[in-house]
Amino acid sequence: MVRRCKTAILISGSGTNLQALIDAVGRGDLALELCVVFSNNPNAFGLERAEKAGIPTACIQHRDYPDRESFDDAVIAELDQFEPDLLVLAGFMRILSNRFVKHYKGRILNIHPALLPNYPGLNTHQRVIDAGDEWHGSTVHFVTEKLDAGPRILQGRLKVKPGETAEQLALRVQAVEHHIYPQAAGWVGSGKVEFRDGHCWVDGKQAQEPVVQSF
Ligand code: GRF
């Protein structure tokens, strides 16, 4: 039997991306084994999704720790008990310390609701509307020390509709995320996509640009 990539998912909230990953793994579509769902928020609905799917859960509240480093050390100690090969950030609303990123170097994925390098940070949907952009979307990327700036793996893009509100756009982008995040995580799990020398490699070749899919 093929060894599946042990994957920890980190959430803070509703966890719709987590659900998309659970569903894709449940269909047998991905070379991933979801070994733990971790949250910094005990009320995150994603924890219930995980329990329902029979995935172990863990929770450590950041406000119980005096600073980012000590919280991150506690998270590392907790996660490492599950021996994850890969960490998937799915709406995890904490900035990671450099030592956390170093500890899991090249093994952390994030999804950001914008076509990076455009619009790092928050309120991406409104910023896209305000700028009058034609295209918007979401990006799956490896996490490095620099926020929202690690090597990009896969982008899902869609055309902004005239008169669309930020809320409407957010919902459409979220639906795109539910396709691209399981797909990209599966690529990393199967070894199709790798983090090497600070870059994203696809099928053994260094990729300058992410794979782009239009929806
Ligand atoms: C997603 O929109 C993702 O882009 C961002 O956080 C959100 C998580 O949503 N990083 P959910 O909890 O998966 O519904």
PDB file of C-alpha atoms and ligand atoms in Angstrom:
ATOM      1  CA  MET A   1       0.000   0.000   0.000  1.00  0.00           C
ATOM      2  CA  VAL A   2       1.202   3.519  -0.805  1.00  0.00           C
ATOM      3  CA  ARG A   3       2.176   5.498   2.282  1.00  0.00           C
ATOM      4  CA  ARG A   4      -0.079   8.502   2.567  1.00  0.00           C
ATOM      5  CA  CYS A   5       1.273  11.915   3.516  1.00  0.00           C
ATOM      6  CA  LYS A   6       0.355  12.584   7.148  1.00  0.00           C
ATOM      7  CA  THR A   7      -1.320  15.976   7.148  1.00  0.00           C
ATOM      8  CA  ALA A   8      -2.185  18.322   9.994  1.00  0.00           C
ATOM      9  CA  ILE A   9      -4.790  20.999   9.276  1.00  0.00           C
ATOM     10  CA  LEU A  10      -4.711  24.247  11.250  1.00  0.00           C
ATOM     11  CA  ILE A  11      -7.892  26.289  11.549  1.00  0.00           C
ATOM     12  CA  SER A  12      -9.369  29.132  13.553  1.00  0.00           C
ATOM     13  CA  GLY A  13     -12.924  29.251  12.283  1.00  0.00           C
ATOM     14  CA  SER A  14     -15.653  27.707  10.208  1.00  0.00           C
ATOM     15  CA  GLY A  15     -13.376  25.392   8.278  1.00  0.00           C
ATOM     16  CA  THR A  16     -15.109  25.161   4.913  1.00  0.00           C
ATOM     17  CA  ASN A  17     -11.724  24.476   3.317  1.00  0.00           C
ATOM     18  CA  LEU A  18     -11.125  21.818   5.947  1.00  0.00           C
ATOM     19  CA  GLN A  19     -14.460  20.270   4.933  1.00  0.00           C
ATOM     20  CA  ALA A  20     -13.419  20.274   1.275  1.00  0.00           C
ATOM     21  CA  LEU A  21     -10.219  18.456   2.245  1.00  0.00           C
ATOM     22  CA  ILE A  22     -12.102  15.957   4.422  1.00  0.00           C
ATOM     23  CA  ASP A  23     -14.514  15.261   1.554  1.00  0.00           C
ATOM     24  CA  ALA A  24     -11.748  14.844  -1.027  1.00  0.00           C
ATOM     25  CA  VAL A  25      -9.780  12.494   1.230  1.00  0.00           C
ATOM     26  CA  GLY A  26     -13.014  10.592   1.964  1.00  0.00           C
ATOM     27  CA  ARG A  27     -13.556  10.078  -1.778  1.00  0.00           C
ATOM     28  CA  GLY A  28     -10.056   8.598  -1.971  1.00  0.00           C
ATOM     29  CA  ASP A  29      -8.973  11.411  -4.313  1.00  0.00           C
ATOM     30  CA  LEU A  30      -5.824  12.452  -2.440  1.00  0.00           C
ATOM     31  CA  ALA A  31      -2.615  10.831  -1.197  1.00  0.00           C
ATOM     32  CA  LEU A  32      -3.208  12.378   2.220  1.00  0.00           C
ATOM     33  CA  GLU A  33      -4.055  11.058   5.650  1.00  0.00           C
ATOM     34  CA  LEU A  34      -5.556  13.739   7.882  1.00  0.00           C
ATOM     35  CA  CYS A  35      -3.817  13.019  11.186  1.00  0.00           C
ATOM     36  CA  VAL A  36      -5.008  15.986  13.297  1.00  0.00           C
ATOM     37  CA  VAL A  37      -7.052  19.166  13.096  1.00  0.00           C
ATOM     38  CA  PHE A  38      -5.581  21.872  15.306  1.00  0.00           C
ATOM     39  CA  SER A  39      -7.217  25.130  16.367  1.00  0.00           C
ATOM     40  CA  ASN A  40      -6.216  28.095  18.517  1.00  0.00           C
ATOM     41  CA  ASN A  41      -9.928  28.735  19.033  1.00  0.00           C
ATOM     42  CA  PRO A  42     -11.915  26.178  21.052  1.00  0.00           C
ATOM     43  CA  ASN A  43     -15.168  27.389  19.458  1.00  0.00           C
ATOM     44  CA  ALA A  44     -14.015  26.901  15.884  1.00  0.00           C
ATOM     45  CA  PHE A  45     -16.759  25.043  14.030  1.00  0.00           C
ATOM     46  CA  GLY A  46     -14.037  23.220  12.104  1.00  0.00           C
ATOM     47  CA  LEU A  47     -13.295  21.177  15.240  1.00  0.00           C
ATOM     48  CA  GLU A  48     -16.823  19.751  15.047  1.00  0.00           C
ATOM     49  CA  ARG A  49     -16.332  18.947  11.383  1.00  0.00           C
ATOM     50  CA  ALA A  50     -13.159  17.034  12.292  1.00  0.00           C
ATOM     51  CA  GLU A  51     -14.808  15.126  15.126  1.00  0.00           C
ATOM     52  CA  LYS A  52     -17.665  14.139  12.855  1.00  0.00           C
ATOM     53  CA  ALA A  53     -15.141  12.804  10.357  1.00  0.00           C
ATOM     54  CA  GLY A  54     -13.295  10.858  13.081  1.00  0.00           C
ATOM     55  CA  ILE A  55     -10.122  12.950  12.859  1.00  0.00           C
ATOM     56  CA  PRO A  56      -8.221  13.666  16.112  1.00  0.00           C
ATOM     57  CA  THR A  57      -8.428  17.287  17.262  1.00  0.00           C
ATOM     58  CA  ALA A  58      -6.203  19.494  19.388  1.00  0.00           C
ATOM     59  CA  CYS A  59      -6.630  23.017  20.686  1.00  0.00           C
ATOM     60  CA  ILE A  60      -4.249  25.452  22.355  1.00  0.00           C
ATOM     61  CA  GLN A  61      -5.392  29.014  22.994  1.00  0.00           C
ATOM     62  CA  HIS A  62      -2.836  31.662  22.121  1.00  0.00           C
ATOM     63  CA  ARG A  63      -4.036  33.948  24.874  1.00  0.00           C
ATOM     64  CA  ASP A  64      -2.760  31.439  27.451  1.00  0.00           C
ATOM     65  CA  TYR A  65       0.797  32.249  26.317  1.00  0.00           C
ATOM     66  CA  PRO A  66       2.769  35.445  26.925  1.00  0.00           C
ATOM     67  CA  ASP A  67       4.144  35.768  23.400  1.00  0.00           C
ATOM     68  CA  ARG A  68       4.075  34.349  19.893  1.00  0.00           C
ATOM     69  CA  GLU A  69       7.216  32.258  20.346  1.00  0.00           C
ATOM     70  CA  SER A  70       6.024  30.407  23.444  1.00  0.00           C
ATOM     71  CA  PHE A  71       2.632  29.748  21.842  1.00  0.00           C
ATOM     72  CA  ASP A  72       4.279  28.468  18.695  1.00  0.00           C
ATOM     73  CA  ASP A  73       6.578  26.185  20.728  1.00  0.00           C
ATOM     74  CA  ALA A  74       3.521  24.688  22.422  1.00  0.00           C
ATOM     75  CA  VAL A  75       1.833  24.163  19.044  1.00  0.00           C
ATOM     76  CA  ILE A  76       4.964  22.475  17.668  1.00  0.00           C
ATOM     77  CA  ALA A  77       5.113  20.142  20.685  1.00  0.00           C
ATOM     78  CA  GLU A  78       1.444  19.239  20.228  1.00  0.00           C
ATOM     79  CA  LEU A  79       1.565  18.750  16.461  1.00  0.00           C
ATOM     80  CA  ASP A  80       4.777  16.736  16.523  1.00  0.00           C
ATOM     81  CA  GLN A  81       3.066  14.054  18.579  1.00  0.00           C
ATOM     82  CA  PHE A  82       1.110  13.305  15.392  1.00  0.00           C
ATOM     83  CA  GLU A  83       4.310  13.227  13.275  1.00  0.00           C
ATOM     84  CA  PRO A  84       2.880  15.258  10.390  1.00  0.00           C
ATOM     85  CA  ASP A  85       4.648  15.347   7.016  1.00  0.00           C
ATOM     86  CA  LEU A  86       2.635  18.369   5.938  1.00  0.00           C
ATOM     87  CA  LEU A  87       0.813  21.277   7.606  1.00  0.00           C
ATOM     88  CA  VAL A  88      -2.152  22.847   5.839  1.00  0.00           C
ATOM     89  CA  LEU A  89      -3.261  26.265   7.076  1.00  0.00           C
ATOM     90  CA  ALA A  90      -6.982  26.601   6.411  1.00  0.00           C
ATOM     91  CA  GLY A  91      -8.121  29.892   7.860  1.00  0.00           C
ATOM     92  CA  PHE A  92      -5.581  29.785  10.698  1.00  0.00           C
ATOM     93  CA  MET A  93      -5.647  33.384  11.883  1.00  0.00           C
ATOM     94  CA  ARG A  94      -2.242  33.530  13.543  1.00  0.00           C
ATOM     95  CA  ILE A  95       0.985  34.841  12.099  1.00  0.00           C
ATOM     96  CA  LEU A  96       3.615  32.128  12.484  1.00  0.00           C
ATOM     97  CA  SER A  97       6.957  32.867  14.123  1.00  0.00           C
ATOM     98  CA  ASN A  98      10.137  32.305  12.113  1.00  0.00           C
ATOM     99  CA  ARG A  99      11.058  29.388  14.265  1.00  0.00           C
ATOM    100  CA  PHE A 100       7.737  27.692  13.598  1.00  0.00           C
ATOM    101  CA  VAL A 101       8.221  28.132   9.847  1.00  0.00           C
ATOM    102  CA  LYS A 102      11.824  26.859  10.088  1.00  0.00           C
ATOM    103  CA  HIS A 103      10.745  23.822  12.101  1.00  0.00           C
ATOM    104  CA  TYR A 104       8.402  22.759   9.279  1.00  0.00           C
ATOM    105  CA  LYS A 105      10.485  24.213   6.461  1.00  0.00           C
ATOM    106  CA  GLY A 106       8.926  23.572   3.067  1.00  0.00           C
ATOM    107  CA  ARG A 107       6.127  21.562   4.644  1.00  0.00           C
ATOM    108  CA  ILE A 108       3.503  24.247   5.309  1.00  0.00           C
ATOM    109  CA  LEU A 109       0.797  25.262   2.828  1.00  0.00           C
ATOM    110  CA  ASN A 110      -1.470  28.265   2.991  1.00  0.00           C
ATOM    111  CA  ILE A 111      -4.361  29.508   0.909  1.00  0.00           C
ATOM    112  CA  HIS A 112      -4.744  33.231   0.445  1.00  0.00           C
ATOM    113  CA  PRO A 113      -7.865  34.777  -1.095  1.00  0.00           C
ATOM    114  CA  ALA A 114      -6.150  36.818  -3.811  1.00  0.00           C
ATOM    115  CA  LEU A 115      -4.020  36.323  -6.894  1.00  0.00           C
ATOM    116  CA  LEU A 116      -0.675  36.731  -5.126  1.00  0.00           C
ATOM    117  CA  PRO A 117       1.578  38.667  -5.310  1.00  0.00           C
ATOM    118  CA  ASN A 118      -1.433  41.001  -5.575  1.00  0.00           C
ATOM    119  CA  TYR A 119      -3.210  41.842  -2.329  1.00  0.00           C
ATOM    120  CA  PRO A 120      -1.334  40.181   0.508  1.00  0.00           C
ATOM    121  CA  GLY A 121      -2.986  40.873   3.869  1.00  0.00           C
ATOM    122  CA  LEU A 122      -6.658  41.378   4.725  1.00  0.00           C
ATOM    123  CA  ASN A 123      -9.845  42.645   3.004  1.00  0.00           C
ATOM    124  CA  THR A 124      -8.736  41.339  -0.350  1.00  0.00           C
ATOM    125  CA  HIS A 125     -12.196  41.193  -1.952  1.00  0.00           C
ATOM    126  CA  GLN A 126     -13.030  44.835  -1.265  1.00  0.00           C
ATOM    127  CA  ARG A 127      -9.578  45.935  -2.396  1.00  0.00           C
ATOM    128  CA  VAL A 128     -10.025  44.089  -5.691  1.00  0.00           C
ATOM    129  CA  ILE A 129     -13.422  45.749  -6.244  1.00  0.00           C
ATOM    130  CA  ASP A 130     -12.087  49.194  -5.333  1.00  0.00           C
ATOM    131  CA  ALA A 131      -9.223  48.780  -7.798  1.00  0.00           C
ATOM    132  CA  GLY A 132     -11.651  47.748 -10.581  1.00  0.00           C
ATOM    133  CA  ASP A 133      -9.681  44.563 -11.340  1.00  0.00           C
ATOM    134  CA  GLU A 134     -10.965  42.209 -14.004  1.00  0.00           C
ATOM    135  CA  TRP A 135      -9.696  39.034 -12.308  1.00  0.00           C
ATOM    136  CA  HIS A 136      -9.670  37.841  -8.711  1.00  0.00           C
ATOM    137  CA  GLY A 137      -9.157  34.469  -7.097  1.00  0.00           C
ATOM    138  CA  SER A 138      -7.130  32.540  -4.591  1.00  0.00           C
ATOM    139  CA  THR A 139      -3.595  31.199  -4.309  1.00  0.00           C
ATOM    140  CA  VAL A 140      -2.186  28.081  -2.669  1.00  0.00           C
ATOM    141  CA  HIS A 141       1.443  28.627  -1.721  1.00  0.00           C
ATOM    142  CA  PHE A 142       4.244  27.272   0.430  1.00  0.00           C
ATOM    143  CA  VAL A 143       4.718  29.247   3.622  1.00  0.00           C
ATOM    144  CA  THR A 144       8.038  30.985   4.174  1.00  0.00           C
ATOM    145  CA  GLU A 145       9.077  33.550   6.770  1.00  0.00           C
ATOM    146  CA  LYS A 146       7.624  36.391   4.688  1.00  0.00           C
ATOM    147  CA  LEU A 147       3.830  36.708   5.034  1.00  0.00           C
ATOM    148  CA  ASP A 148       1.833  35.667   1.939  1.00  0.00           C
ATOM    149  CA  ALA A 149       5.007  35.604  -0.124  1.00  0.00           C
ATOM    150  CA  GLY A 150       6.152  31.964  -0.328  1.00  0.00           C
ATOM    151  CA  PRO A 151       6.432  30.070  -3.650  1.00  0.00           C
ATOM    152  CA  ARG A 152       3.051  29.829  -5.345  1.00  0.00           C
ATOM    153  CA  ILE A 153       1.710  26.425  -6.370  1.00  0.00           C
ATOM    154  CA  LEU A 154      -1.791  26.852  -7.779  1.00  0.00           C
ATOM    155  CA  GLN A 155      -4.137  29.755  -8.465  1.00  0.00           C
ATOM    156  CA  GLY A 156      -7.845  29.571  -9.173  1.00  0.00           C
ATOM    157  CA  ARG A 157      -9.136  32.698 -10.852  1.00  0.00           C
ATOM    158  CA  LEU A 158     -12.512  34.099 -11.815  1.00  0.00           C
ATOM    159  CA  LYS A 159     -13.805  37.253 -13.472  1.00  0.00           C
ATOM    160  CA  VAL A 160     -15.202  39.932 -11.199  1.00  0.00           C
ATOM    161  CA  LYS A 161     -18.836  40.663 -12.151  1.00  0.00           C
ATOM    162  CA  PRO A 162     -19.970  44.256 -12.599  1.00  0.00           C
ATOM    163  CA  GLY A 163     -21.690  45.552  -9.453  1.00  0.00           C
ATOM    164  CA  GLU A 164     -20.692  42.526  -7.395  1.00  0.00           C
ATOM    165  CA  THR A 165     -20.312  43.144  -3.646  1.00  0.00           C
ATOM    166  CA  ALA A 166     -17.317  41.997  -1.610  1.00  0.00           C
ATOM    167  CA  GLU A 167     -19.557  39.424   0.117  1.00  0.00           C
ATOM    168  CA  GLN A 168     -20.758  37.965  -3.182  1.00  0.00           C
ATOM    169  CA  LEU A 169     -17.235  37.854  -4.520  1.00  0.00           C
ATOM    170  CA  ALA A 170     -15.964  36.225  -1.320  1.00  0.00           C
ATOM    171  CA  LEU A 171     -18.483  33.392  -1.707  1.00  0.00           C
ATOM    172  CA  ARG A 172     -17.440  32.725  -5.290  1.00  0.00           C
ATOM    173  CA  VAL A 173     -13.751  32.783  -4.344  1.00  0.00           C
ATOM    174  CA  GLN A 174     -14.446  30.403  -1.474  1.00  0.00           C
ATOM    175  CA  ALA A 175     -16.054  27.917  -3.890  1.00  0.00           C
ATOM    176  CA  VAL A 176     -12.893  28.110  -6.013  1.00  0.00           C
ATOM    177  CA  GLU A 177     -10.773  27.451  -2.919  1.00  0.00           C
ATOM    178  CA  HIS A 178     -12.700  24.268  -2.248  1.00  0.00           C
ATOM    179  CA  HIS A 179     -11.448  22.953  -5.603  1.00  0.00           C
ATOM    180  CA  ILE A 180      -7.881  24.181  -5.603  1.00  0.00           C
ATOM    181  CA  TYR A 181      -6.813  23.528  -2.013  1.00  0.00           C
ATOM    182  CA  PRO A 182      -7.461  19.774  -1.986  1.00  0.00           C
ATOM    183  CA  GLN A 183      -5.919  19.540  -5.434  1.00  0.00           C
ATOM    184  CA  ALA A 184      -2.721  21.386  -4.503  1.00  0.00           C
ATOM    185  CA  ALA A 185      -2.378  19.593  -1.153  1.00  0.00           C
ATOM    186  CA  GLY A 186      -2.792  16.286  -2.990  1.00  0.00           C
ATOM    187  CA  TRP A 187      -0.026  17.277  -5.418  1.00  0.00           C
ATOM    188  CA  VAL A 188       2.321  17.933  -2.498  1.00  0.00           C
ATOM    189  CA  GLY A 189       1.248  14.715  -0.777  1.00  0.00           C
ATOM    190  CA  SER A 190       1.974  12.638  -3.866  1.00  0.00           C
ATOM    191  CA  GLY A 191       5.334  14.349  -4.507  1.00  0.00           C
ATOM    192  CA  LYS A 192       4.196  15.921  -7.803  1.00  0.00           C
ATOM    193  CA  VAL A 193       4.883  19.293  -6.203  1.00  0.00           C
ATOM    194  CA  GLU A 194       7.902  19.877  -3.956  1.00  0.00           C
ATOM    195  CA  PHE A 195       9.543  22.722  -2.094  1.00  0.00           C
ATOM    196  CA  ARG A 196      13.238  22.719  -3.019  1.00  0.00           C
ATOM    197  CA  ASP A 197      15.898  25.438  -2.691  1.00  0.00           C
ATOM    198  CA  GLY A 198      13.238  27.995  -1.752  1.00  0.00           C
ATOM    199  CA  HIS A 199      11.210  27.332  -4.908  1.00  0.00           C
ATOM    200  CA  CYS A 200       8.200  25.365  -6.037  1.00  0.00           C
ATOM    201  CA  TRP A 201       9.022  22.376  -8.249  1.00  0.00           C
ATOM    202  CA  VAL A 202       6.363  20.681 -10.357  1.00  0.00           C
ATOM    203  CA  ASP A 203       7.041  17.268 -11.922  1.00  0.00           C
ATOM    204  CA  GLY A 204      10.755  17.660 -11.222  1.00  0.00           C
ATOM    205  CA  LYS A 205      11.041  21.119 -12.815  1.00  0.00           C
ATOM    206  CA  GLN A 206      11.390  24.439 -11.054  1.00  0.00           C
ATOM    207  CA  ALA A 207       8.221  26.458 -11.606  1.00  0.00           C
ATOM    208  CA  GLN A 208       8.535  30.212 -12.146  1.00  0.00           C
ATOM    209  CA  GLU A 209       4.783  30.720 -12.157  1.00  0.00           C
ATOM    210  CA  PRO A 210       1.952  28.917 -10.394  1.00  0.00           C
ATOM    211  CA  VAL A 211      -0.423  26.628 -12.246  1.00  0.00           C
ATOM    212  CA  VAL A 212      -3.475  28.784 -13.080  1.00  0.00           C
ATOM    213  CA  GLN A 213      -7.004  27.451 -13.468  1.00  0.00           C
ATOM    214  CA  SER A 214      -9.944  29.617 -14.543  1.00  0.00           C
ATOM    215  CA  PHE A 215     -13.393  29.061 -13.087  1.00  0.00           C
TER     216      PHE A 215
HETATM  217  C1  GRF B   1     -10.258  31.263   3.305  1.00  0.00           C
HETATM  218  O1  GRF B   1     -10.940  32.200   2.555  1.00  0.00           O
HETATM  219  C2  GRF B   1      -8.786  31.378   3.053  1.00  0.00           C
HETATM  220  O2  GRF B   1      -8.472  31.982   1.852  1.00  0.00           O
HETATM  221  C3  GRF B   1      -8.282  32.215   4.191  1.00  0.00           C
HETATM  222  O3  GRF B   1      -9.123  31.910   5.260  1.00  0.00           O
HETATM  223  C4  GRF B   1     -10.392  31.502   4.790  1.00  0.00           C
HETATM  224  C5  GRF B   1     -10.779  30.261   5.538  1.00  0.00           C
HETATM  225  O4  GRF B   1     -12.127  29.956   5.374  1.00  0.00           O
HETATM  226  N1  GRF B   1      -6.886  31.959   4.425  1.00  0.00           N
HETATM  227  P1  GRF B   1     -12.715  28.596   5.949  1.00  0.00           P
HETATM  228  O5  GRF B   1     -12.568  28.614   7.459  1.00  0.00           O
HETATM  229  O6  GRF B   1     -11.991  27.461   5.320  1.00  0.00           O
HETATM  230  O7  GRF B   1     -14.148  28.634   5.550  1.00  0.00           O
END
